[in-house]
XYZ file of C-alpha atoms in Angstrom:
417
model
C 38.847 33.366 -2.441
C 39.246 34.024 -6.144
C 35.851 33.639 -7.796
C 35.446 32.501 -11.390
C 32.410 34.721 -11.905
C 33.001 37.740 -9.684
C 32.361 40.206 -12.535
C 28.949 38.794 -13.395
C 27.415 37.481 -10.205
C 25.941 40.563 -8.533
C 24.224 41.837 -11.678
C 22.859 38.381 -12.422
C 21.637 38.050 -8.848
C 19.828 41.381 -9.150
C 18.045 40.231 -12.306
C 17.114 36.875 -10.749
C 15.447 38.458 -7.735
C 13.779 41.099 -9.913
C 11.906 38.401 -11.830
C 11.172 36.111 -8.875
C 7.564 35.393 -9.756
C 6.554 33.880 -6.409
C 7.241 37.135 -4.577
C 5.512 39.121 -7.297
C 2.482 36.825 -7.348
C 2.175 37.191 -3.577
C 2.336 40.975 -3.923
C -0.015 41.259 -6.901
C -2.549 38.421 -6.743
C -6.013 39.546 -5.680
C -8.460 36.817 -4.721
C -10.945 37.998 -2.140
C -12.653 36.013 0.579
C -15.960 37.010 -1.009
C -14.931 35.409 -4.307
C -14.046 32.247 -2.415
C -17.418 32.201 -0.679
C -19.311 32.808 -3.931
C -17.347 30.038 -5.617
C -17.823 27.525 -2.807
C -21.554 28.240 -2.724
C -21.712 27.626 -6.501
C -22.924 31.154 -7.212
C -20.099 31.695 -9.715
C -18.403 29.238 -12.085
C -14.834 30.341 -11.350
C -13.345 32.764 -8.827
C -12.225 36.081 -10.262
C -8.445 36.171 -9.946
C -6.950 39.567 -10.699
C -3.482 41.081 -10.410
C -1.956 44.433 -9.554
C -0.014 45.066 -12.751
C 2.366 47.524 -11.083
C 3.617 44.739 -8.817
C 4.343 42.620 -11.902
C 6.314 45.253 -13.779
C 9.933 44.314 -14.458
C 12.107 46.833 -16.276
C 13.973 45.863 -19.456
C 15.082 42.398 -18.423
C 15.860 41.371 -21.997
C 18.044 44.451 -22.517
C 19.915 43.878 -19.252
C 20.412 40.199 -20.051
C 21.662 40.867 -23.591
C 24.160 43.451 -22.351
C 25.479 41.085 -19.691
C 25.746 38.172 -22.120
C 27.701 40.334 -24.552
C 30.128 41.321 -21.805
C 30.628 37.690 -20.827
C 31.189 36.689 -24.457
C 33.787 39.432 -24.897
C 35.665 38.408 -21.749
C 38.121 35.592 -21.127
C 35.692 33.800 -18.821
C 36.052 30.012 -18.650
C 33.639 28.573 -21.241
C 31.882 26.283 -18.747
C 31.251 29.239 -16.439
C 30.032 31.353 -19.352
C 27.627 28.584 -20.392
C 26.197 28.419 -16.874
C 25.546 32.156 -17.042
C 24.009 32.053 -20.516
C 21.594 29.334 -19.410
C 20.723 31.131 -16.180
C 20.185 34.474 -17.900
C 18.031 32.985 -20.652
C 15.720 31.537 -17.990
C 15.296 35.005 -16.454
C 14.079 36.403 -19.765
C 11.491 33.637 -19.864
C 10.444 34.396 -16.269
C 9.994 38.047 -17.234
C 7.789 36.958 -20.147
C 5.797 34.858 -17.694
C 5.160 37.938 -15.537
C 4.256 40.012 -18.592
C 1.744 37.361 -19.628
C 0.104 37.544 -16.202
C -0.080 41.335 -16.386
C -1.679 41.227 -19.849
C -4.047 38.385 -18.969
C -2.625 36.083 -21.650
C -3.049 32.636 -20.102
C -1.726 30.790 -23.164
C 1.504 32.810 -23.215
C 1.869 32.337 -19.461
C 1.557 28.564 -19.775
C 4.055 28.486 -22.641
C 6.649 30.365 -20.563
C 5.939 28.237 -17.505
C 6.664 25.086 -19.502
C 10.008 26.497 -20.638
C 11.020 27.352 -17.066
C 9.548 24.399 -15.143
C 8.423 21.827 -17.694
C 5.020 20.132 -18.002
C 3.507 17.006 -16.427
C 4.930 13.799 -17.872
C 3.108 10.657 -18.886
C 5.123 8.246 -16.713
C 4.526 10.249 -13.540
C 0.864 10.806 -14.320
C 0.447 7.051 -14.846
C 1.923 6.474 -11.389
C -0.296 9.128 -9.796
C -3.337 7.700 -11.569
C -2.526 4.159 -10.414
C -2.131 5.215 -6.802
C -5.362 7.206 -6.920
C -7.227 4.271 -8.467
C -5.969 2.119 -5.586
C -7.302 4.712 -3.143
C -10.648 4.634 -4.941
C -10.912 0.850 -4.729
C -10.117 0.841 -1.029
C -12.385 3.672 0.117
C -15.166 3.980 -2.463
C -17.694 2.639 0.044
C -17.281 5.841 2.074
C -17.836 8.189 -0.879
C -19.266 6.196 -3.807
C -20.226 9.219 -5.923
C -16.790 10.818 -5.588
C -15.133 7.490 -6.362
C -17.254 7.023 -9.471
C -16.434 10.491 -10.828
C -12.690 10.075 -10.283
C -12.653 6.553 -11.675
C -14.399 7.737 -14.832
C -11.485 10.113 -15.464
C -8.554 7.969 -14.341
C -9.861 4.542 -15.299
C -8.926 5.088 -18.951
C -5.241 5.738 -18.146
C -2.800 2.928 -18.965
C -1.156 2.023 -15.656
C 0.136 -1.400 -16.696
C 3.820 -0.454 -16.903
C 4.757 1.853 -14.037
C 8.270 3.289 -13.837
C 7.973 4.430 -10.219
C 8.360 2.272 -7.100
C 6.878 3.653 -3.887
C 8.263 0.770 -1.808
C 11.628 2.534 -1.493
C 10.114 5.096 0.903
C 10.716 4.580 4.646
C 7.683 3.873 6.820
C 6.112 6.918 8.497
C 7.468 7.670 11.961
C 4.712 7.309 14.540
C 4.284 9.391 17.658
C 5.951 12.701 18.269
C 5.077 15.327 20.836
C 2.826 18.224 19.776
C 4.610 21.569 19.869
C 3.009 24.058 22.234
C 4.630 27.286 21.049
C 6.395 28.950 18.154
C 9.446 29.287 20.395
C 9.862 25.505 20.325
C 9.884 25.533 16.527
C 12.422 28.354 16.442
C 14.617 26.411 18.850
C 14.599 23.428 16.468
C 15.457 25.667 13.497
C 18.278 27.345 15.415
C 19.650 23.957 16.447
C 19.765 22.978 12.777
C 21.616 26.189 11.885
C 24.137 25.465 14.631
C 24.527 21.814 13.632
C 25.387 22.730 10.048
C 27.646 25.586 11.111
C 25.578 28.169 9.251
C 26.309 31.787 10.175
C 24.854 35.066 8.965
C 21.258 33.817 8.760
C 18.430 34.957 11.033
C 14.958 33.662 11.904
C 12.106 36.181 11.620
C 8.339 36.028 12.071
C 6.280 36.605 8.940
C 4.154 39.736 8.744
C 1.581 38.117 6.451
C -1.082 35.512 7.194
C 0.686 32.573 5.554
C 1.192 29.433 7.621
C 4.254 27.932 5.966
C 7.965 28.314 6.637
C 10.091 29.919 3.927
C 13.714 30.679 3.151
C 14.727 34.035 1.656
C 18.259 33.635 0.255
C 18.463 37.291 -0.741
C 17.918 38.529 2.806
C 19.440 35.409 4.399
C 16.399 34.925 6.618
C 14.164 32.017 7.559
C 10.548 33.147 7.802
C 8.266 31.480 10.338
C 4.489 31.982 10.633
C 2.921 34.036 13.388
C 2.303 32.027 16.550
C -1.459 31.597 16.196
C -1.087 30.486 12.582
C 1.769 28.178 13.491
C -0.243 26.503 16.257
C -3.123 25.926 13.823
C -0.870 23.451 11.989
C -0.633 21.147 15.037
C 2.947 20.130 14.270
C 4.806 17.553 16.332
C 8.480 17.717 17.199
C 9.128 14.969 14.625
C 7.416 16.941 11.860
C 9.218 20.132 12.873
C 12.600 18.429 12.779
C 11.729 17.166 9.322
C 10.849 20.705 8.253
C 14.083 22.023 9.733
C 16.054 19.429 7.783
C 14.199 20.514 4.629
C 14.485 24.282 5.047
C 17.785 24.622 6.917
C 19.491 21.356 6.058
C 19.032 21.872 2.327
C 17.801 25.309 1.214
C 19.903 27.285 3.697
C 22.840 24.889 3.854
C 23.308 24.732 0.076
C 23.305 28.540 -0.169
C 25.770 28.813 2.713
C 28.139 26.089 1.485
C 28.135 27.710 -1.954
C 29.881 30.757 -0.474
C 32.924 28.505 -0.040
C 32.982 27.543 -3.730
C 34.789 29.393 -6.556
C 31.530 29.681 -8.538
C 29.291 32.274 -6.896
C 26.325 31.387 -9.075
C 25.880 28.278 -6.917
C 24.645 30.578 -4.134
C 21.430 31.459 -5.997
C 21.175 28.403 -8.221
C 22.254 27.245 -11.638
C 19.594 27.077 -14.346
C 16.928 24.449 -13.641
C 18.399 23.761 -10.196
C 15.084 23.835 -8.348
C 13.826 20.347 -9.238
C 16.990 18.808 -7.829
C 17.015 21.060 -4.783
C 13.421 20.316 -3.846
C 14.129 16.657 -4.495
C 17.018 16.691 -2.024
C 15.000 18.725 0.508
C 12.056 16.326 0.464
C 14.419 13.327 0.525
C 16.128 14.401 3.751
C 12.785 15.366 5.301
C 11.462 11.884 4.573
C 14.518 10.349 6.240
C 13.284 11.816 9.528
C 9.519 11.601 9.085
C 9.101 8.608 6.829
C 6.462 8.775 4.102
C 3.607 6.843 2.540
C 3.868 8.766 -0.701
C 6.321 10.776 -2.762
C 6.431 14.484 -1.985
C 4.143 16.688 -4.087
C 1.804 13.861 -5.115
C -1.436 15.832 -4.826
C -0.055 18.870 -6.638
C 1.042 16.616 -9.484
C -2.410 15.071 -9.688
C -4.050 18.504 -9.802
C -1.612 19.830 -12.416
C -2.052 16.745 -14.588
C -5.832 17.007 -14.447
C -5.635 20.709 -15.300
C -3.440 20.366 -18.394
C -5.506 17.416 -19.579
C -3.133 14.471 -19.347
C -6.266 12.356 -19.750
C -7.245 14.255 -22.908
C -9.477 16.901 -21.310
C -7.923 20.253 -20.282
C -9.675 21.814 -17.286
C -10.265 25.188 -15.656
C -10.238 26.029 -11.940
C -13.765 24.749 -11.304
C -13.267 21.413 -13.049
C -9.992 20.677 -11.247
C -11.473 21.791 -7.930
C -14.388 19.380 -8.329
C -12.141 16.390 -8.989
C -9.684 17.306 -6.248
C -12.576 17.638 -3.790
C -13.514 14.070 -4.708
C -9.904 12.985 -4.215
C -9.609 14.608 -0.783
C -12.917 13.105 0.346
C -11.427 9.662 -0.288
C -8.012 10.595 1.091
C -9.491 11.932 4.314
C -11.464 8.704 4.688
C -8.184 6.788 4.414
C -6.500 9.004 7.004
C -9.573 9.177 9.268
C -9.368 12.960 9.515
C -12.319 15.307 9.776
C -11.400 18.162 7.431
C -13.828 19.368 4.741
C -12.292 18.186 1.438
C -13.040 21.484 -0.287
C -10.397 23.251 1.831
C -7.288 21.465 0.491
C -8.920 21.305 -2.958
C -9.239 25.097 -2.963
C -5.666 25.551 -1.752
C -4.114 23.297 -4.385
C -6.116 24.956 -7.166
C -5.037 28.427 -6.047
C -1.433 27.198 -6.176
C -1.515 25.721 -9.662
C -3.641 28.459 -11.234
C -1.724 31.427 -9.773
C -0.472 33.719 -12.498
C -3.492 32.892 -14.664
C -7.159 33.857 -14.728
C -8.162 30.322 -13.774
C -10.745 30.324 -16.562
C -8.698 29.041 -19.520
C -8.709 25.230 -19.497
C -5.263 23.651 -19.505
C -3.238 26.749 -18.616
C -1.497 26.646 -15.242
C 1.684 27.542 -13.379
C 3.634 24.294 -13.711
C 6.192 24.917 -10.960
C 4.479 22.490 -8.595
C 5.264 19.451 -10.741
C 8.958 19.680 -9.823
C 8.358 18.451 -6.270
C 7.202 14.945 -7.141
C 9.590 14.592 -10.088
C 12.513 15.828 -8.000
C 11.647 13.623 -5.029
C 11.405 10.482 -7.145
C 14.573 11.416 -9.016
C 16.645 11.910 -5.863
C 15.396 8.669 -4.292
C 16.461 6.815 -7.445
C 19.792 8.644 -7.519
C 20.585 7.862 -3.889
C 19.671 4.201 -4.317
C 22.244 4.016 -7.121
C 24.930 6.316 -5.668
C 24.653 6.611 -1.872
C 28.308 7.702 -1.678
C 27.570 11.085 -3.305
C 25.287 12.325 -0.516
C 27.646 14.987 0.859
C 28.345 16.265 -2.659
C 24.678 17.283 -2.918
C 25.341 20.197 -0.546
C 28.162 21.984 -2.408
C 25.716 24.558 -3.703
C 22.487 24.998 -5.614
C 22.817 22.736 -8.644
C 20.587 19.987 -10.001
C 22.105 16.563 -9.234
C 19.577 15.031 -11.636
C 20.972 17.049 -14.561
C 24.044 15.412 -16.089
C 25.151 18.691 -17.674
C 25.429 20.312 -14.240
C 27.327 17.415 -12.708
C 29.808 16.982 -15.559
C 30.554 20.707 -15.796
C 31.068 21.038 -12.034
C 33.382 18.035 -12.116
C 35.414 19.633 -14.903
C 35.625 22.852 -12.877
C 36.935 20.869 -9.910
C 33.983 21.717 -7.671
C 32.459 18.230 -7.500
C 35.177 15.843 -6.366
C 33.214 12.593 -6.081
C 30.335 11.316 -8.189
């Protein structure tokens, strides 16, 4: 196949993976079990989050990007293709600045770069999240009256009279499902998904770390699964695992694989701002199999909104943790599950404050807001245009971004929209 961007793709891909902050955060972030214990026992105000600066070091990204952009400008590259590359490369400079801010301990600069790359919580989505949480409070405050009172004091002042989000479009949760007894069963489901979508060249490997989630590595073309003991701790059913397979293989892997058949190689690693749309599609197809009571990423959006101060009060790690502990106490009462609420509250705070010190109110890593926004966006899109479903899998673009869709139509890649 003759590619439109063959001269620029490999160097761009190298830059993109060089500045992949998730991998670098995982390699550099230092948050000890002792810090967690001291924090949970209220012996310290905030956990001490530190970073190995060597693992955050990225060499001359701005110089490499400028040189590549100059080459593209001097070439006879199709203008739409060139624009895709300019946008993608500019985002990598911002991601490098984000990593530099972490290394230097500049939380304000980190937050500024994060907003450029991923955006910030929006009023209309926060109003929806607040309304749903207030409903939870009203229903279950008798179980945890103090927690309900604290949360209501914060969220009760939010205007929720004109909501732009409708949860009724979600399918009802699928009941039942057989608990999986081994990691081998999960791998079998993942492999079946690879076979069903005709994906070749990808392998399934067991993670070497202690993380419990599944992950896709497009650079190495591998699907990472947790170690067996960690996997079994999740108590997944076959229904939930098939939903995960649809999410990870049916979207993340499939879009990368199908992109190899397109004349624009950049679709293999993602156009600029593709991730919101991709995660929206991934959660959408997962919910088709599992059903859902709530939009994907709800709790992360609540935590992020509380942190940045959508209610007028920016918060640090401790303040967000306290409110999220209250939220999970009520949520667990609704679900009738016996899990200490501080556990998920800790986990969600570690997620949104990674890259920062956790001590500067209002400064977070905003990536986690894209899940809810993307999920809602794709549900709305599919309710309006169900006929475009197969076009979502041509590669890694954002179907919620008109600029992407129109440009890909003009390039002849999207045939139906």
